[in-house]
Coordinates of C-alpha atoms and ligand atoms in Angstrom, one line a residue:
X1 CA 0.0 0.0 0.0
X2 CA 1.5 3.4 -1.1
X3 CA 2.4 5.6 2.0
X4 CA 1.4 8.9 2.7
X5 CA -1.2 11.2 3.8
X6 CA -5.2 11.1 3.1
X7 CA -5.2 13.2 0.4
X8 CA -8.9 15.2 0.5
X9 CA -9.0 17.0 -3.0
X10 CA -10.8 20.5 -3.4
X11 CA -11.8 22.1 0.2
X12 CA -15.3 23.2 -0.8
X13 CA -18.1 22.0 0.9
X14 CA -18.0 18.2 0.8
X15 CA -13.7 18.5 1.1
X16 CA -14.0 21.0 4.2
X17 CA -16.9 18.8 6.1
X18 CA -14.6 15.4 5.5
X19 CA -11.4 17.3 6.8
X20 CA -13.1 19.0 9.8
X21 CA -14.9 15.5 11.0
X22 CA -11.7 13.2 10.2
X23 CA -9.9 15.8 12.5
X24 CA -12.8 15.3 15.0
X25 CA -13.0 12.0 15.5
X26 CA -9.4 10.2 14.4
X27 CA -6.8 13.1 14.9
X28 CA -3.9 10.6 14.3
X29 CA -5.0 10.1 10.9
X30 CA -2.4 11.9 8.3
X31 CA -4.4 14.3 5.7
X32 CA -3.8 17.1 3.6
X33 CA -6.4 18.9 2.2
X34 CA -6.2 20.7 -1.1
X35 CA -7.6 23.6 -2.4
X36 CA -7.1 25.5 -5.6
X37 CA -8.7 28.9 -4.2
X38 CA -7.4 31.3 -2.0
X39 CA -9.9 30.4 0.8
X40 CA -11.8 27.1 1.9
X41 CA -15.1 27.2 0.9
X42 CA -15.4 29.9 -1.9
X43 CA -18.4 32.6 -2.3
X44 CA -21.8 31.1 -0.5
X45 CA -24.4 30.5 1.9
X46 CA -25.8 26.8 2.4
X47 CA -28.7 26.5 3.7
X48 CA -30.9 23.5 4.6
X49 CA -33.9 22.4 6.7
X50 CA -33.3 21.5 10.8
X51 CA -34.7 18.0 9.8
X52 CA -32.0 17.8 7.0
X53 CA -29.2 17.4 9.3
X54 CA -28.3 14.3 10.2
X55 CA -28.2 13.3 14.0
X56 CA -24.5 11.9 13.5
X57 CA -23.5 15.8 12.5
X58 CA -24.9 17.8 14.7
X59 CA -22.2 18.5 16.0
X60 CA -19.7 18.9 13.4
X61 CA -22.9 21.6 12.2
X62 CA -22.6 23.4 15.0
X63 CA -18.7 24.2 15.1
X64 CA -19.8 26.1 11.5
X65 CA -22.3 28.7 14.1
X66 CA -25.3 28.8 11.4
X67 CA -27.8 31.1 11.8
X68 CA -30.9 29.6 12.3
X69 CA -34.5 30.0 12.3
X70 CA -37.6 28.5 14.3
X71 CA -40.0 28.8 11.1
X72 CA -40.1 28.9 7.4
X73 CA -42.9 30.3 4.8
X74 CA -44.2 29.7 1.4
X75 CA -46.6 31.4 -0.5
X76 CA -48.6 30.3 -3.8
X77 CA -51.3 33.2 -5.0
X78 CA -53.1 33.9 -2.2
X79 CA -52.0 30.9 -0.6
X80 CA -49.3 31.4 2.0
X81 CA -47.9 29.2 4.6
X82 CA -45.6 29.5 7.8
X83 CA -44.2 26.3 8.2
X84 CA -43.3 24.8 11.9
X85 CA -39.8 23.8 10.5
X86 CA -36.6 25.2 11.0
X87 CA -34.1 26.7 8.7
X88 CA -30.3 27.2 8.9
X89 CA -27.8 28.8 7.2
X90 CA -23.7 28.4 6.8
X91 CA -21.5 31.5 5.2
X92 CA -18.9 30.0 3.0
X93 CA -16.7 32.5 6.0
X94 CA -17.7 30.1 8.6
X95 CA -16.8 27.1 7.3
X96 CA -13.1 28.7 6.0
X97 CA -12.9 29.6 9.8
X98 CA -13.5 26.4 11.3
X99 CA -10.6 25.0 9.2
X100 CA -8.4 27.4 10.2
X101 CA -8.9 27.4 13.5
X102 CA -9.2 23.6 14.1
X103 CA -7.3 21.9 11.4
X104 CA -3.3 22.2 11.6
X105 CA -1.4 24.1 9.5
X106 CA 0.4 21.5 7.5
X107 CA -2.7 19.6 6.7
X108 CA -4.1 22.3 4.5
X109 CA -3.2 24.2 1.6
X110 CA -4.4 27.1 -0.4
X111 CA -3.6 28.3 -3.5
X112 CA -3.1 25.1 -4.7
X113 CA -4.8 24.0 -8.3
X114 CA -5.0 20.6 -8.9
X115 CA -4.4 19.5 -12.9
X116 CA -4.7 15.8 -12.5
X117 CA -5.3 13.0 -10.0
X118 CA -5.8 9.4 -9.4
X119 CA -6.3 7.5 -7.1
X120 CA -2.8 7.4 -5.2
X121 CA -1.5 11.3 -6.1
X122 CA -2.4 14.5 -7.1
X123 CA -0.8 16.5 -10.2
X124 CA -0.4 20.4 -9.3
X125 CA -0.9 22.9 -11.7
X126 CA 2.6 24.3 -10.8
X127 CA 4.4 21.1 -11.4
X128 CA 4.6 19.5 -8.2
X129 CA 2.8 16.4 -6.5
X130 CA 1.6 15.5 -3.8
X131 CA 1.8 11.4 -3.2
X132 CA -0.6 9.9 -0.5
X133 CA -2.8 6.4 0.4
X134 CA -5.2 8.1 -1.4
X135 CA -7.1 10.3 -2.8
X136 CA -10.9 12.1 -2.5
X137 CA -12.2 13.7 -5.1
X138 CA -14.0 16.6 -3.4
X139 CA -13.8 19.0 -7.1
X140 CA -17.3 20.1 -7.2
X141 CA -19.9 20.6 -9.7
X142 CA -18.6 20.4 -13.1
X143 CA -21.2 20.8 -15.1
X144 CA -22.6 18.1 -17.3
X145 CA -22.6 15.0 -15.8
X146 CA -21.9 11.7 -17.4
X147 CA -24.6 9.4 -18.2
X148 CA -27.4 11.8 -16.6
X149 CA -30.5 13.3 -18.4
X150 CA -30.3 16.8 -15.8
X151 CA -32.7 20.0 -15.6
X152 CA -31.3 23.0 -13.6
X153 CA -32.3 25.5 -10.9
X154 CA -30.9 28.6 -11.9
X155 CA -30.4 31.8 -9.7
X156 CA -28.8 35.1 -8.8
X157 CA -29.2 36.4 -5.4
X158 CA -28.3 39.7 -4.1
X159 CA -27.3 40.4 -0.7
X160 CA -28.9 43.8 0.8
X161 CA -28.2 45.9 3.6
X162 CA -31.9 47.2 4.1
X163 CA -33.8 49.6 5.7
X164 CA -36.9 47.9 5.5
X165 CA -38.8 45.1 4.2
X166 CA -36.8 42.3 5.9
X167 CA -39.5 39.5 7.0
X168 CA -38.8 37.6 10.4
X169 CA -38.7 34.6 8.9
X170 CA -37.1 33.3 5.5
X171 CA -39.2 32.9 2.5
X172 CA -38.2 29.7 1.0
X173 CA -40.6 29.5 -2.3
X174 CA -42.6 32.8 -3.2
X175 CA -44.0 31.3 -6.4
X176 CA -46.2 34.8 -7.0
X177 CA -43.8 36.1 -9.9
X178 CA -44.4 36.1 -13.2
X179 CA -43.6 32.1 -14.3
X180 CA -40.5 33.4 -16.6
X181 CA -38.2 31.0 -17.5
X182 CA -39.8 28.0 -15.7
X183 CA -41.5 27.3 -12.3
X184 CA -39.9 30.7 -10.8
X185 CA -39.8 31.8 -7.2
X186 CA -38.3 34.8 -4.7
X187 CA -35.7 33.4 -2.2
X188 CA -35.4 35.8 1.0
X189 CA -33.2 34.8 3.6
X190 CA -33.2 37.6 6.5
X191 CA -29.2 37.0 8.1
X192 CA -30.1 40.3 10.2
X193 CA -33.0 42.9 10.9
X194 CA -31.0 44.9 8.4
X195 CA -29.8 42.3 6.2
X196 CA -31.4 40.1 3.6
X197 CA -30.3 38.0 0.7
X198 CA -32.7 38.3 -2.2
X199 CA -33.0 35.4 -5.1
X200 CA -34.6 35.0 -8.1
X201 CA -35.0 31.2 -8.7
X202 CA -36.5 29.3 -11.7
X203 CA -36.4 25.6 -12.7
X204 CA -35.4 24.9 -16.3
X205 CA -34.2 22.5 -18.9
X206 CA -31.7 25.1 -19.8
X207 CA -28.6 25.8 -18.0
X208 CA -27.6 29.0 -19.6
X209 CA -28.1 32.0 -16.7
X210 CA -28.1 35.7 -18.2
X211 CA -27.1 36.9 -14.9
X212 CA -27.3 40.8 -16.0
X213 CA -30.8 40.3 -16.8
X214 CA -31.8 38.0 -13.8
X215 CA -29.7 40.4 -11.4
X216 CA -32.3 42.8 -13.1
X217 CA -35.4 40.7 -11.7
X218 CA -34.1 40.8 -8.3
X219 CA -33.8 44.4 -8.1
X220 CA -37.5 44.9 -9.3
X221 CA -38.4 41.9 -7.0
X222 CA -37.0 43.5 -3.8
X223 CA -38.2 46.4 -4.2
X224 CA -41.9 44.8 -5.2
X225 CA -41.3 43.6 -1.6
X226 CA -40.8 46.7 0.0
X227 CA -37.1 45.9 0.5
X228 CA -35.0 49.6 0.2
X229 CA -31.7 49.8 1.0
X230 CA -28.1 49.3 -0.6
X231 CA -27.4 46.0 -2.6
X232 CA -24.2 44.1 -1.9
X233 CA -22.4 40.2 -2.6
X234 CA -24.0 38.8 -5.7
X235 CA -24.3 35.2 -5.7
X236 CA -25.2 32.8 -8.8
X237 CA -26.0 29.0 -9.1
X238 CA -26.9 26.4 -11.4
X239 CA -27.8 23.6 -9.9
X240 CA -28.5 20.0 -11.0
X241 CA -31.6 18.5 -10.9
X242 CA -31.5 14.9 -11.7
X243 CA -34.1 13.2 -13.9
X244 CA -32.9 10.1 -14.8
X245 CA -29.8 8.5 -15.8
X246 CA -27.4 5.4 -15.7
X247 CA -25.3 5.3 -12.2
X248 CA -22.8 3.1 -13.9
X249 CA -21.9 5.6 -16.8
X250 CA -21.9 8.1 -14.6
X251 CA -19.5 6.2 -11.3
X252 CA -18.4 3.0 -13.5
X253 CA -17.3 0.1 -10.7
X254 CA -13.9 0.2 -12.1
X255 CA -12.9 3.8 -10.9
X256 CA -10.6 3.7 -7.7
X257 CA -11.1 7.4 -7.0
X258 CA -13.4 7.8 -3.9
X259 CA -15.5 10.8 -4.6
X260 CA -17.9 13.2 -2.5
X261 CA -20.2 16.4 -2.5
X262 CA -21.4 17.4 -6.4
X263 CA -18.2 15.2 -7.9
X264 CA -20.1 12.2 -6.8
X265 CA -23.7 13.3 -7.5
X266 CA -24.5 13.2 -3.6
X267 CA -27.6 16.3 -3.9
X268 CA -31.0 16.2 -3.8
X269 CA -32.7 15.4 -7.2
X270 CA -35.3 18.2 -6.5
X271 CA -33.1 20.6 -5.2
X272 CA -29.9 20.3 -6.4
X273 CA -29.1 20.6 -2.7
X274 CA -26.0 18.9 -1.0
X275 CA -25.5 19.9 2.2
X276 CA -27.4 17.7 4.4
X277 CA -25.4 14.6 2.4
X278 CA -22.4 16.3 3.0
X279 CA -22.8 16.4 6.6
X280 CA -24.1 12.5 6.6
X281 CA -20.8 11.5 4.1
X282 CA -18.3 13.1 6.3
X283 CA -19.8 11.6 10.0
X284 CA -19.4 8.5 8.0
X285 CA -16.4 8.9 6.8
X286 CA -14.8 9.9 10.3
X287 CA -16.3 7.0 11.9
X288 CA -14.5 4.1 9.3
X289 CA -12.4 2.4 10.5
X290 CA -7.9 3.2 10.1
X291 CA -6.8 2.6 7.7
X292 CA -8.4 4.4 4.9
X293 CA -6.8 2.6 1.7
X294 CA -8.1 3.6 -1.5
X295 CA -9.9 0.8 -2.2
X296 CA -11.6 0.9 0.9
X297 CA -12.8 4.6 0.8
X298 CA -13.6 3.5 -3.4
X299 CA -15.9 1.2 -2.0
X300 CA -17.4 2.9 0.7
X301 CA -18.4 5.9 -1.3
X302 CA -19.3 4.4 -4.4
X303 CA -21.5 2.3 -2.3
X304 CA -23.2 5.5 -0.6
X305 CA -23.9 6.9 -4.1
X306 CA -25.7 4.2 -5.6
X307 CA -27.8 3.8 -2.1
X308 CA -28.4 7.2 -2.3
X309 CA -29.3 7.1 -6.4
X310 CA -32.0 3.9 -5.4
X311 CA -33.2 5.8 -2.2
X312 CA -34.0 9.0 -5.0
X313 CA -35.8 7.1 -7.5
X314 CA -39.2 9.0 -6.4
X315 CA -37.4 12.3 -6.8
X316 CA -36.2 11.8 -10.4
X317 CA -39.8 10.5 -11.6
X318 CA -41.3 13.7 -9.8
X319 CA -38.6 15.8 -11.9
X320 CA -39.8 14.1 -15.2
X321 CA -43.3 14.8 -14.6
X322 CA -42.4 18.4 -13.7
X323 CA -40.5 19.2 -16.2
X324 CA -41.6 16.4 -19.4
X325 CA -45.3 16.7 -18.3
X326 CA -46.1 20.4 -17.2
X327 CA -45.0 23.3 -19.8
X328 CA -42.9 26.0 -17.7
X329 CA -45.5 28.0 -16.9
X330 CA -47.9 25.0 -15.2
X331 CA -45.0 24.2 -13.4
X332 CA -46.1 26.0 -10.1
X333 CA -49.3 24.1 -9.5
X334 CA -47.3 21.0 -9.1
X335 CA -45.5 22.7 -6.2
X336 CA -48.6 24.2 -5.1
X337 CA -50.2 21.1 -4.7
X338 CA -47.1 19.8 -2.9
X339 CA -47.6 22.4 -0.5
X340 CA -50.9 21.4 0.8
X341 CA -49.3 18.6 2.2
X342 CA -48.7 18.2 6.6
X343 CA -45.2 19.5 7.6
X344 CA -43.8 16.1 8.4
X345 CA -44.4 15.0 4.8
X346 CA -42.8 18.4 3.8
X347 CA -39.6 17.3 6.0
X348 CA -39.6 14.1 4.6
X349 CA -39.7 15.2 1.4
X350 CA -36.5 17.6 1.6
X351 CA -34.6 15.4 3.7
X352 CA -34.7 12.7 1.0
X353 CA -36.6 9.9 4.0
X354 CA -40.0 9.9 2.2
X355 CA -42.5 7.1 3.1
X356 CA -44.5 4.9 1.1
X357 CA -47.6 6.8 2.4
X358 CA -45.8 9.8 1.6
X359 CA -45.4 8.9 -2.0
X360 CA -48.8 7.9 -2.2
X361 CA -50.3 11.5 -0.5
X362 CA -47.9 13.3 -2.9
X363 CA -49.2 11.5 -5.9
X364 CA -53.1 12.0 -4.8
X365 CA -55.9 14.5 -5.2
X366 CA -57.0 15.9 -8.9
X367 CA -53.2 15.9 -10.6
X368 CA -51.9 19.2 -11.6
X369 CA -50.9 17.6 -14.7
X370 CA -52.9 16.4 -17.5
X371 CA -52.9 12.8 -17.5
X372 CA -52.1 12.0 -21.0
X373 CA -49.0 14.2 -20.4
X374 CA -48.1 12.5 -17.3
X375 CA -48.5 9.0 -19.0
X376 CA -46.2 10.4 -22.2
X377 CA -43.6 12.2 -19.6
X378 CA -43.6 8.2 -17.4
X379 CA -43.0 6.5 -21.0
X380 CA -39.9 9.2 -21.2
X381 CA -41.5 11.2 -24.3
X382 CA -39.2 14.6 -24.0
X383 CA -41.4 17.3 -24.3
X384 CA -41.0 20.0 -27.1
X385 CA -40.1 22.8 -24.8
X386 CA -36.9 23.8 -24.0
X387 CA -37.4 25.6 -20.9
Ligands
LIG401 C1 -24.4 30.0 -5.1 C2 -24.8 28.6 -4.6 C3 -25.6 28.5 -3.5 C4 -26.0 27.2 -3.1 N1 -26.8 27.1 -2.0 C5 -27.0 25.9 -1.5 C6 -27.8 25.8 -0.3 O1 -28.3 26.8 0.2 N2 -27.9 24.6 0.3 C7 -27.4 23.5 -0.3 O2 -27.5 22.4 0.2 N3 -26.7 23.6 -1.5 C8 -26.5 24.8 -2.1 N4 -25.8 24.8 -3.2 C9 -25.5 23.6 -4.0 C10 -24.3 22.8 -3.4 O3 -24.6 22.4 -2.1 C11 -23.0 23.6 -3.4 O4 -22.6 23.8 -4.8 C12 -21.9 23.0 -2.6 O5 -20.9 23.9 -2.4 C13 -21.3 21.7 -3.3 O6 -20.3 21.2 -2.5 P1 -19.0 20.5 -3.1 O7 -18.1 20.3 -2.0 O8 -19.4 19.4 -3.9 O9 -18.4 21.6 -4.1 P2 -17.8 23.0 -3.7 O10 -18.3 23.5 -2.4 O11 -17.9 23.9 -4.9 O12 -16.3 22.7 -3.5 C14 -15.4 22.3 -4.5 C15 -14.0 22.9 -4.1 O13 -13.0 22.3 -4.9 C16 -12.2 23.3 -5.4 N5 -11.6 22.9 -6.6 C17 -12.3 22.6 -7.8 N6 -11.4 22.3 -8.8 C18 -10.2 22.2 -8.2 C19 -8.9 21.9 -8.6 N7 -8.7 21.6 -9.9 N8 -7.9 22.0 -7.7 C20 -8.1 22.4 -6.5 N9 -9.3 22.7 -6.0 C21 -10.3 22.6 -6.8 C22 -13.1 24.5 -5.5 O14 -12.3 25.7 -5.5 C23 -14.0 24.4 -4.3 O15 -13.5 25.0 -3.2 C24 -25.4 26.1 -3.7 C25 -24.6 26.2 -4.8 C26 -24.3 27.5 -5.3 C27 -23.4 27.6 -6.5

C-alpha cells in the first residue's frame, strides 16, 4: 500500500466537512487537504432544513455557528404558509474559519490547483505532486454530468443591507412572480433585521443564466417587496436536478477514485441541494475504520452513491413529470399542490426519507398535470419545450 497522507481533494463544501470530522474524531490520521482557491469554501451560503441534518452531524454543524430559524414560509397566490420547520444557514466564511482554527497548519493548503489525480497522487498545476494512500475527489460541480438526463435551478441572489422590508422569517418559495423561464420563485433569507439575501430562482431544462438580466429581476423583486436599502455580494447558481440517468456511466465500478459532494452526485434530485449529504458522508467517513486505503474509501463511497441514487428514484420520476409533463409556466401548480401537504411529509420530502404513504399522499388529489402528459412524460416522451 502506497504511504502517505489522506489526500482530500478540493476544500469546498463536501472537502471541508470530511477534513473537519476526520480531525474530530481520528486526529492521528495523516491528511492534507487541497484547495485551488485562496480560501476554503469559496463565495456562498448553504442553507438547509433543521430535519436535513443528520443526528451523527450535529455536532460537526454546529462548530460552523449557522444562523438559524424557528420557522419557514411559502406562498402560492393567495395561498401562504408558515411552516413549523426550521431553517439554517452556513456562510462559506464560517466554514473557512473552522478550518483554520481547528485543522493544523500542514494539513491544509491554499492556493493550490489541482491538474490531475488518481487515485494514489495529485498532479499540481505548478508542477509538483503531492503522493498519498489516497485520494478524495471533493472538485465540485462540473457541469454536465456523465450518463445523466439533468434539468437546472438557476439563480442570482443579491445580498442587501436594508432599511426595510426584511421578514422575520425566510421565504423559501414565493412562487407569485411572473412564471418566466420555468417554475420561478423569490428566495429571501433575512441573516439580520438589516440584512437580507434576495433570489430570483427558476427551474429549467436550460442551463444558460443571463445573470445581468436576472440580477435585473431581483432588483425589481425587492423592491416589489418593500425591500429599500443598498445591494451588496451577488451570488449565482446552477444547480443539477436529476431526472434520470445510468449510475454506472456516470460512477463505472472500475474507478478507484473515492469521490464526495457534487463530484459524486451526492444532492437532492429536486433541489440540487448537498448539504445535508455532505454532513451524513463526512460523520461517516470519520467514523470508518484506520486505515483508509483507497480501495476501501472507493468502496465505501461508491456504495453511498448508488444507495443514495435507489433511495432518489421517487425524486427523479417527480422531476420528469415536472419538467416532461407540465409546460414552464404550469409548473407552479405542481409545487402548489405539494404544498398542501402536513409539515412532516414536507420534511420528509426535503430530507430525501420519504414514506410509502408519503409517496402515495404526494401522488393523490385531482393531478396538476394532465394525465395523458403525465402517462407520455412516465414513458420518457421529451417534451417540445426547451425551458
Ligand atoms: C451560489 C450557490 C448557492 C448554493 N446554495 C445551497 C444551499 O443553500 N444549500 C445546499 O445544500 N446547497 C447549495 N448549493 C449547492 C451545493 O450544495 C453547493 O454547490 C456545494 O458547495 C457543493 O459542495 P461541493 O463540496 O461538492 O463543491 P464546492 O463547495 O464547490 O467545493 C469544491 C471545491 O473544490 C475546489 N476545486 C475545484 N477544482 C479544483 C482543482 N482543480 N484544484 C483544487 N481545488 C479545486 C473549488 O475551489 C471548491 O472550493 C449552492 C450552490 C451554489 C453555486
Amino acid at each position: 500500500m502506497c504511504k502517505g497522507p489522506l489526500i482530500i481533494a478540493g476544500g469546498g463544501l463536501a472537502g471541508g466537512l470530511a477534513a473537519l470530522a476526520l480531525q474530530r474524531a481520528q486526529p492521528e490520521i495523516e491528511f492534507v487537504l487541497v484547495e485551488g482557491g485562496s480560501s476554503f469554501g469559496g463565495n456562498h451560503t448553504w442553507s438547509c432544513f433543521d430535519t436535513d441534518v443528520p443526528p451523527s452531524a450535529a455536532e460537526l454543524l454546529a462548530s460552523l455557528s449557522p444562523r438559524r430559524w424557528p420557522a419557514h414560509q411559502v406562498r402560492f397566490g393567495a395561498h401562504s404558509r408558515t411552516i413549523e420547520i426550521g431553517y439554517l444557514s452556513v456562510a462559506s466564511e464560517r466554514l473557512h474559519e473552522a478550518i483554520i482554527a481547528h485543522i493544523p497548519p500542514e494539513r491544509r493548503r491554499l492556493d493550490s490547483a489541482i491538474a490531475r489525480l488518481a487515485a494514489d497522487h495529485v498532479a499540481l498545476a505548478d508542477g509538483s505532486e503531492i503522493a498519498g494512500s489516497a485520494v478524495i475527489d471533493c472538485r465540485g460541480p462540473a457541469g454536465p454530468m456523465p450518463g445523466m438526463e439533468l434539468a437546472w435551478q438557476n439563480f442570482v441572489g443579491i445580498e442587501y443591507d436594508a432599511t426595510s422590508g426584511v421578514p422575520a422569517v425566510p421565504m423559501v418559495m414565493d412562487a407569485t412572480p411572473d412564471q418566466i423561464g420555468g417554475y420561478r420563485f423569490v428566495y429571501l433569507l433575512p441573516f439580520a433585521a438589516d440584512r437580507v439575501l434576495v433570489e430570483d430562482t427558476y427551474y429549467t431544462l436550460d442551463p444558460a443564466l443571463d445573470v445581468p438580466t436576472v440580477s435585473d429581476r431581483v432588483a425589481a423583486l425587492a423592491a416589489e417587496r418593500g425591500i429599500t436599502g443598498t445591494p451588496g455580494r451577488t451570488e449565482t447558481g446552477v444547480l443539477p436536478l436529476a431526472l434520470d440517468g445510468d449510475p454506472a456511466v456516470f460512477w463505472p465500478e472500475s474507478d478507484p477514485v473515492p469521490r464526495l459532494g457534487m463530484a459524486g452526485a451526492f444532492f437532492h434530485p429536486t433541489t440540487g441541494y448537498s448539504i445535508g449529504l455532505a454532513l451524513r458522508n463526512a460523520a461517516e467517513l470519520a467514523a470508518l475504520p484506520n486505515p483508509l486505503s483507497a480501495p476501501v474509501l472507493a468502496q465505501w463511497s461508491r456504495g453511498a452513491f448508488l444507495r443514495h441514487w435507489q433511495a432518489t428514484s421517487f425524486f427523479r420520476l417527480l422531476n420528469r413529470m415536472l419538467f416532461w409533463a407540465a409546460p414552464p409556466g404550469e409548473r407552479r401548480r405542481i409545487f402548489a399542490h405539494f404544498y398542501r401537504l402536513d409539515a412532516d411529509t414536507v420534511a420528509r420530502f426535503y430530507s430525501g426519507q420519504l414514506t410509502a404513504l408519503d409517496k402515495l399522499r404526494i401522488l393523490s388529489g385531482k393531478p396538476p398535470v394532465g394525465v395523458g402528459a403525465a402517462m407520455m412524460a412516465l414513458a420518457g416522451r421529451r417534451p417540445s419545450w426547451r425551458q
